[in-house]
PDB file of C-alpha atoms in Angstrom:
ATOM      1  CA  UNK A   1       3.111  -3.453  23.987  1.00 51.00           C
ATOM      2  CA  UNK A   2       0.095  -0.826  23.650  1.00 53.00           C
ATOM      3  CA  UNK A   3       1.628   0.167  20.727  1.00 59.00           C
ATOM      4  CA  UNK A   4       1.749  -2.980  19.342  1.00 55.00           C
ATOM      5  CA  UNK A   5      -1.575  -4.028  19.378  1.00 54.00           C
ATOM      6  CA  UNK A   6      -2.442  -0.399  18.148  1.00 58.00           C
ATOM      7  CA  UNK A   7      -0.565  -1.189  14.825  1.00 56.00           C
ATOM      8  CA  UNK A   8      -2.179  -4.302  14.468  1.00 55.00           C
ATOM      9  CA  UNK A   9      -5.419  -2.947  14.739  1.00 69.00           C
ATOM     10  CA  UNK A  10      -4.856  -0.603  12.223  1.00 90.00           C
ATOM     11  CA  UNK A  11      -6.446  -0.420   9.124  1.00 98.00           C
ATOM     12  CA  UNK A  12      -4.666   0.316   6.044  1.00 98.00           C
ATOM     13  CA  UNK A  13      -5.196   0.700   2.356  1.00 99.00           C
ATOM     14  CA  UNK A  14      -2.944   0.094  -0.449  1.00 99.00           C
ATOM     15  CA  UNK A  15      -1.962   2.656  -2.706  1.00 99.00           C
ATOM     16  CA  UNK A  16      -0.209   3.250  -5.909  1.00 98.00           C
ATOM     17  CA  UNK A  17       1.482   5.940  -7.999  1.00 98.00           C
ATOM     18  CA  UNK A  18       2.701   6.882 -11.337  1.00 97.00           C
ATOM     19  CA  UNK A  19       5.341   4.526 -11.642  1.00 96.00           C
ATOM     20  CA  UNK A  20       3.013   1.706 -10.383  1.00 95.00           C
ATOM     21  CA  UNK A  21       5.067   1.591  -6.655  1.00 97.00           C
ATOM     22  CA  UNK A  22       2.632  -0.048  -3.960  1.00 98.00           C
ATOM     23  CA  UNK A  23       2.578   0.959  -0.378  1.00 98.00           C
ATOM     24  CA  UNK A  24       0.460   0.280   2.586  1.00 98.00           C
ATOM     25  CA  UNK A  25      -1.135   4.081   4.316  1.00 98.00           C
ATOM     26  CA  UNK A  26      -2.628   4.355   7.291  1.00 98.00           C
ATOM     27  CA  UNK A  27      -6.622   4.214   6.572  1.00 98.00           C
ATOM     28  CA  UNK A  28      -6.792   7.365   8.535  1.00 96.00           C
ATOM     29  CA  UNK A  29      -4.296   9.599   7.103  1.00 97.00           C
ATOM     30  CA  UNK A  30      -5.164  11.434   4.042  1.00 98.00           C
ATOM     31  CA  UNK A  31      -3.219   9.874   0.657  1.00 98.00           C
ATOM     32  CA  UNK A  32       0.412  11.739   0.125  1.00 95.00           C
ATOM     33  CA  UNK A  33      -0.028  13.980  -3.063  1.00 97.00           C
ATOM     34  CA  UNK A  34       0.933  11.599  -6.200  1.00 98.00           C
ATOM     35  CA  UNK A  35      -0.745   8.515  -4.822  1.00 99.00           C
ATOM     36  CA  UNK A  36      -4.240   6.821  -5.591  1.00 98.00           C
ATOM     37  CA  UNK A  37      -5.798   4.147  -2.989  1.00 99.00           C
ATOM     38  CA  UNK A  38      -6.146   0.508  -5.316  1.00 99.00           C
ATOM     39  CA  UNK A  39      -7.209  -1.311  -2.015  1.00 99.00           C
ATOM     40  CA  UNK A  40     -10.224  -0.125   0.300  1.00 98.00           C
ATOM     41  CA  UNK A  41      -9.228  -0.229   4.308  1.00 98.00           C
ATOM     42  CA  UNK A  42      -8.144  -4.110   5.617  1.00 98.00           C
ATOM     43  CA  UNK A  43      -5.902  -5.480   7.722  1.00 98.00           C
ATOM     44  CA  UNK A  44      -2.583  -5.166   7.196  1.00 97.00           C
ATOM     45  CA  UNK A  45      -2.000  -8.316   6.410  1.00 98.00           C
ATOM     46  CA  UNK A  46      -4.889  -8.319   4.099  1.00 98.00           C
ATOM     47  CA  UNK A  47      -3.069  -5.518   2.122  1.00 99.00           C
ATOM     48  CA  UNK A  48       0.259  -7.083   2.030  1.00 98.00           C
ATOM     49  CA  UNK A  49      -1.304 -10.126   0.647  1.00 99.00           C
ATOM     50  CA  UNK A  50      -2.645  -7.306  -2.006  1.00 99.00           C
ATOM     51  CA  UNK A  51       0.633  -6.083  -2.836  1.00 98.00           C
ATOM     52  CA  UNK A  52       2.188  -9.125  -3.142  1.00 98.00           C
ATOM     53  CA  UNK A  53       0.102 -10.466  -5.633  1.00 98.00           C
ATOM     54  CA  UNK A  54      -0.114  -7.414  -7.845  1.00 97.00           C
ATOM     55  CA  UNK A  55       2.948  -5.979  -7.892  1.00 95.00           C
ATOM     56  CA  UNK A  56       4.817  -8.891  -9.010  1.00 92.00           C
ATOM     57  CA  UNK A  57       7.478  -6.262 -10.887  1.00 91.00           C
ATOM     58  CA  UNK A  58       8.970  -3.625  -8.370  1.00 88.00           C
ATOM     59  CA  UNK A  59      10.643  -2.004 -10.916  1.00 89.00           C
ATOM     60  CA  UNK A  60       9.614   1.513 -11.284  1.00 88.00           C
ATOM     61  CA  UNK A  61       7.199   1.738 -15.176  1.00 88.00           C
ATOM     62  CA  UNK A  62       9.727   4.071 -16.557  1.00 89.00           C
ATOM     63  CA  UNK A  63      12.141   1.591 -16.402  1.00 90.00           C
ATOM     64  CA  UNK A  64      10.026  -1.523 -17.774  1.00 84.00           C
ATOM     65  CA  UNK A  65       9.213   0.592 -20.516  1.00 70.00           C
ATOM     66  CA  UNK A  66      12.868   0.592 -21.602  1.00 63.00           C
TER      67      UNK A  66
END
């Protein structure tokens, strides 16, 4: 249950990458190599919300490009 809570207390930001991917990251971990933060540190839910509105498109760029 500790655990739990600890996740949802976590902050996160969004990040992006070359082929315009989203993901949520840990607010306290440094950003993987290849990825750039779009969203300063919120809840979770917060960033979700984020990444659902603008990354309407999961396709990867190279292939919307085609």
């Amino acid at each position: 249950m500790v655990a739990m809570a600890e996740e949802l207390e976590t902050r996160f930001v969004v990040v992006c990458n070359h082929e315009q991917q989203h993901a949520l990251w840990p607010a306290f971990k440094p950003l993987p190599a290849g990825w750039q933060q779009v969203k300063a540190a919120d809840s979770r839910e917060n960033c979700l919300n984020y990444v659902n509105q603008n990354w309407t498109d999961i396709r990867p760029l190279s292939l919307r490009t085609l």
